[in-house]
Amino acid sequence: MEDNNKIIQDENEKGSLQGILGEGSDDLTATPIQKGVDEDNSQRLSERLSFEGSLSPEQKTEVRSLFKADFEASIEEKKEELKKETQETKKDFLTIFGLFASFVTFLSIEVQVFKNKDNVWELIGVTSISLSFVMFFAIVINDIAKDKNGWSDFIKPIYLINIFFASIGIFCLFMGSKSPGNKMDSLEKKIASDSLEIFYLKNDAIGLRNKIDSLASNIDSLGALITPSQW
């Protein structure tokens, strides 16, 4: 009778323990996959320990030196990559600065041209030539930033476009110089410069005449002061 009561009490304790744990008890049990992973890790660890135990001190030193060399090589590789990235950043900054300077230069040239030029051919010519020079400057800055050298780098479509704009500018300037309006402007400017030169020459002639008159009056006054007895 006492044995039966003890068995019933043990079963009740087991039931209460299972009620407390609930579903969490299922999580505590290891799945077959987890068991396999643990077995693989333990097997690798045991193999590593057995391998290290089978090595002599000289072999261990050699293995450590090899690992150290690989580690230092990886560190140097990372340093080189970081250095290259820094250089690329500097090159990009130089390129952006060159493009900005080219754009500002082109705008300043255009402002001065539109202030002083009235001929359409000359406006187009000066604009095309200034654009070609600014493009050439920007391209050279870009090539310098990318460490490009040699004549082969100049054989590219962008340089042909640059030469095209320069040719158009020269042609337009030539046509502007041959236009009637430009000839009239040049004649008017020449007449104005000649008139100004004549004006200056007249002033110089008047000044010389005044000097001659003053010298003649001085000579007359000196002649009047000299008496016949002094001859």
CSV table of C-alpha atoms in Angstrom, one decimal, residues 2-186:
chain,number,residue,atom,x,y,z
A,2,GLU,CA,2.8,2.4,0.9
A,3,ASP,CA,4.6,1.5,-2.4
A,4,ASN,CA,1.5,2.3,-4.4
A,5,ASN,CA,1.2,5.7,-2.7
A,6,LYS,CA,4.9,6.5,-3.4
A,7,ILE,CA,4.5,5.6,-7.1
A,8,ILE,CA,1.4,7.8,-7.4
A,9,GLN,CA,3.3,10.7,-5.7
A,10,ASP,CA,6.2,10.4,-8.1
A,11,GLU,CA,3.8,10.5,-11.1
A,12,ASN,CA,2.1,13.6,-9.7
A,13,GLU,CA,5.5,15.3,-9.2
A,14,LYS,CA,6.5,14.5,-12.8
A,15,GLY,CA,3.1,15.9,-14.1
A,16,SER,CA,3.6,19.1,-12.1
A,17,LEU,CA,7.1,19.5,-13.5
A,18,GLN,CA,5.9,19.0,-17.0
A,19,GLY,CA,3.1,21.6,-16.4
A,20,ILE,CA,5.7,24.2,-15.2
A,21,LEU,CA,8.0,23.6,-18.2
A,22,GLY,CA,5.2,23.4,-20.8
A,23,GLU,CA,6.4,24.0,-24.3
A,24,GLY,CA,9.7,25.3,-23.2
A,25,SER,CA,10.8,21.8,-22.4
A,26,ASP,CA,10.6,21.0,-26.1
A,27,ASP,CA,13.0,23.9,-26.9
A,28,LEU,CA,15.5,22.6,-24.4
A,29,THR,CA,15.7,19.3,-26.2
A,30,ALA,CA,18.3,19.3,-29.0
A,31,THR,CA,17.1,18.8,-32.6
A,32,PRO,CA,18.9,16.3,-34.8
A,33,ILE,CA,20.4,19.2,-36.9
A,34,GLN,CA,21.8,20.9,-33.7
A,35,LYS,CA,23.2,17.6,-32.6
A,36,GLY,CA,24.9,17.2,-36.0
A,37,VAL,CA,26.4,20.7,-35.8
A,38,ASP,CA,27.7,20.1,-32.3
A,39,GLU,CA,29.2,16.8,-33.3
A,40,ASP,CA,30.9,18.4,-36.3
A,41,ASN,CA,32.4,21.2,-34.2
A,42,SER,CA,33.6,18.8,-31.6
A,43,GLN,CA,35.1,16.6,-34.2
A,44,ARG,CA,36.9,19.6,-35.8
A,45,LEU,CA,38.1,20.7,-32.4
A,46,SER,CA,39.4,17.2,-31.6
A,47,GLU,CA,41.1,17.0,-35.0
A,48,ARG,CA,42.8,20.4,-34.5
A,49,LEU,CA,43.9,19.4,-31.0
A,50,SER,CA,45.3,16.1,-32.2
A,51,PHE,CA,47.0,17.9,-35.2
A,52,GLU,CA,48.6,20.5,-32.9
A,53,GLY,CA,49.6,17.7,-30.5
A,54,SER,CA,51.4,15.8,-33.3
A,55,LEU,CA,53.4,18.9,-34.4
A,56,SER,CA,56.9,19.5,-33.1
A,57,PRO,CA,58.0,22.9,-31.7
A,58,GLU,CA,59.9,23.7,-34.9
A,59,GLN,CA,56.8,22.9,-37.0
A,60,LYS,CA,54.6,25.0,-34.7
A,61,THR,CA,57.0,27.9,-35.1
A,62,GLU,CA,57.0,27.5,-38.9
A,63,VAL,CA,53.2,27.4,-39.0
A,64,ARG,CA,53.0,30.5,-36.8
A,65,SER,CA,55.5,32.3,-39.1
A,66,LEU,CA,53.4,31.3,-42.1
A,67,PHE,CA,50.2,32.6,-40.4
A,68,LYS,CA,52.0,35.8,-39.4
A,69,ALA,CA,53.3,36.3,-43.0
A,70,ASP,CA,49.8,35.9,-44.4
A,71,PHE,CA,48.4,38.3,-41.8
A,72,GLU,CA,51.0,40.9,-42.6
A,73,ALA,CA,50.4,40.5,-46.3
A,74,SER,CA,46.7,41.0,-45.8
A,75,ILE,CA,47.4,44.1,-43.7
A,76,GLU,CA,49.6,45.6,-46.5
A,77,GLU,CA,47.0,44.8,-49.1
A,78,LYS,CA,44.4,46.7,-47.1
A,79,LYS,CA,46.8,49.6,-46.7
A,80,GLU,CA,47.3,49.7,-50.5
A,81,GLU,CA,43.6,49.6,-51.1
A,82,LEU,CA,43.0,52.5,-48.7
A,83,LYS,CA,45.8,54.5,-50.3
A,84,LYS,CA,44.4,54.0,-53.7
A,85,GLU,CA,40.9,55.0,-52.5
A,86,THR,CA,42.5,58.2,-51.0
A,87,GLN,CA,44.3,59.0,-54.3
A,88,GLU,CA,41.1,58.4,-56.3
A,89,THR,CA,39.2,60.9,-54.0
A,90,LYS,CA,41.9,63.5,-54.5
A,91,LYS,CA,41.8,63.0,-58.3
A,92,ASP,CA,38.0,63.4,-58.3
A,93,PHE,CA,38.3,66.6,-56.3
A,94,LEU,CA,41.0,67.9,-58.8
A,95,THR,CA,38.7,67.0,-61.7
A,96,ILE,CA,35.7,68.8,-60.2
A,97,PHE,CA,37.8,71.9,-59.4
A,98,GLY,CA,39.2,72.0,-63.0
A,99,LEU,CA,35.7,71.7,-64.5
A,100,PHE,CA,34.4,74.5,-62.2
A,101,ALA,CA,37.3,76.7,-63.1
A,102,SER,CA,36.8,76.1,-66.8
A,103,PHE,CA,33.1,76.9,-66.5
A,104,VAL,CA,33.8,80.2,-64.6
A,105,THR,CA,36.5,81.2,-67.2
A,106,PHE,CA,34.1,80.5,-70.1
A,107,LEU,CA,31.4,82.6,-68.5
A,108,SER,CA,33.7,85.5,-67.8
A,109,ILE,CA,35.0,85.4,-71.4
A,110,GLU,CA,31.5,85.4,-72.8
A,111,VAL,CA,30.5,88.4,-70.7
A,112,GLN,CA,33.4,90.4,-72.0
A,113,VAL,CA,32.8,89.3,-75.6
A,114,PHE,CA,29.1,90.3,-75.6
A,115,LYS,CA,30.0,93.7,-74.1
A,116,ASN,CA,32.6,94.6,-76.8
A,117,LYS,CA,31.4,92.8,-80.0
A,118,ASP,CA,28.5,93.6,-82.2
A,119,ASN,CA,29.2,91.4,-85.2
A,120,VAL,CA,27.5,88.1,-85.1
A,121,TRP,CA,30.3,86.3,-86.9
A,122,GLU,CA,32.8,87.5,-84.4
A,123,LEU,CA,30.6,86.6,-81.5
A,124,ILE,CA,30.2,83.0,-82.8
A,125,GLY,CA,33.9,82.8,-83.6
A,126,VAL,CA,35.2,84.0,-80.2
A,127,THR,CA,32.6,81.9,-78.4
A,128,SER,CA,33.6,78.8,-80.3
A,129,ILE,CA,37.4,79.3,-79.8
A,130,SER,CA,36.9,80.1,-76.1
A,131,LEU,CA,34.8,77.0,-75.7
A,132,SER,CA,37.4,74.9,-77.4
A,133,PHE,CA,40.2,76.2,-75.1
A,134,VAL,CA,38.1,75.7,-72.0
A,135,MET,CA,37.2,72.1,-73.1
A,136,PHE,CA,40.9,71.4,-73.7
A,137,PHE,CA,41.8,72.7,-70.3
A,138,ALA,CA,39.2,70.6,-68.6
A,139,ILE,CA,40.2,67.5,-70.5
A,140,VAL,CA,43.9,68.0,-69.7
A,141,ILE,CA,43.0,68.4,-66.0
A,142,ASN,CA,41.0,65.2,-66.1
A,143,ASP,CA,43.8,63.3,-67.8
A,144,ILE,CA,46.3,64.6,-65.3
A,145,ALA,CA,44.1,63.5,-62.5
A,146,LYS,CA,43.8,60.0,-64.0
A,147,ASP,CA,47.6,59.7,-64.5
A,148,LYS,CA,47.3,59.3,-68.3
A,149,ASN,CA,50.3,60.0,-70.5
A,150,GLY,CA,51.2,59.5,-74.1
A,151,TRP,CA,50.0,60.6,-77.5
A,152,SER,CA,47.6,57.7,-77.7
A,153,ASP,CA,45.4,59.4,-75.1
A,154,PHE,CA,44.8,62.3,-77.5
A,155,ILE,CA,43.2,60.1,-80.1
A,156,LYS,CA,39.7,60.2,-78.7
A,157,PRO,CA,36.4,61.7,-79.9
A,158,ILE,CA,36.3,64.5,-77.3
A,159,TYR,CA,39.5,66.0,-78.8
A,160,LEU,CA,38.0,65.8,-82.3
A,161,ILE,CA,35.0,67.8,-80.9
A,162,ASN,CA,37.5,70.3,-79.5
A,163,ILE,CA,39.2,70.7,-82.8
A,164,PHE,CA,35.8,71.1,-84.5
A,165,PHE,CA,34.9,74.0,-82.3
A,166,ALA,CA,38.3,75.7,-82.8
A,167,SER,CA,37.9,75.3,-86.6
A,168,ILE,CA,34.4,76.8,-86.5
A,169,GLY,CA,35.7,79.7,-84.4
A,170,ILE,CA,38.5,80.5,-86.8
A,171,PHE,CA,36.2,80.3,-89.8
A,172,CYS,CA,33.7,82.7,-88.1
A,173,LEU,CA,36.4,85.2,-87.2
A,174,PHE,CA,37.6,85.1,-90.8
A,175,MET,CA,34.1,85.7,-92.1
A,176,GLY,CA,33.5,88.5,-89.6
A,177,SER,CA,36.7,90.3,-90.7
A,178,LYS,CA,35.4,90.2,-94.3
A,179,SER,CA,31.9,91.4,-93.5
A,180,PRO,CA,31.0,95.0,-94.7
A,181,GLY,CA,29.9,96.1,-91.3
A,182,ASN,CA,33.3,95.1,-89.9
A,183,LYS,CA,35.1,97.0,-92.7
A,184,MET,CA,33.0,100.1,-91.9
A,185,ASP,CA,33.8,99.8,-88.3
A,186,SER,CA,37.5,99.4,-89.0
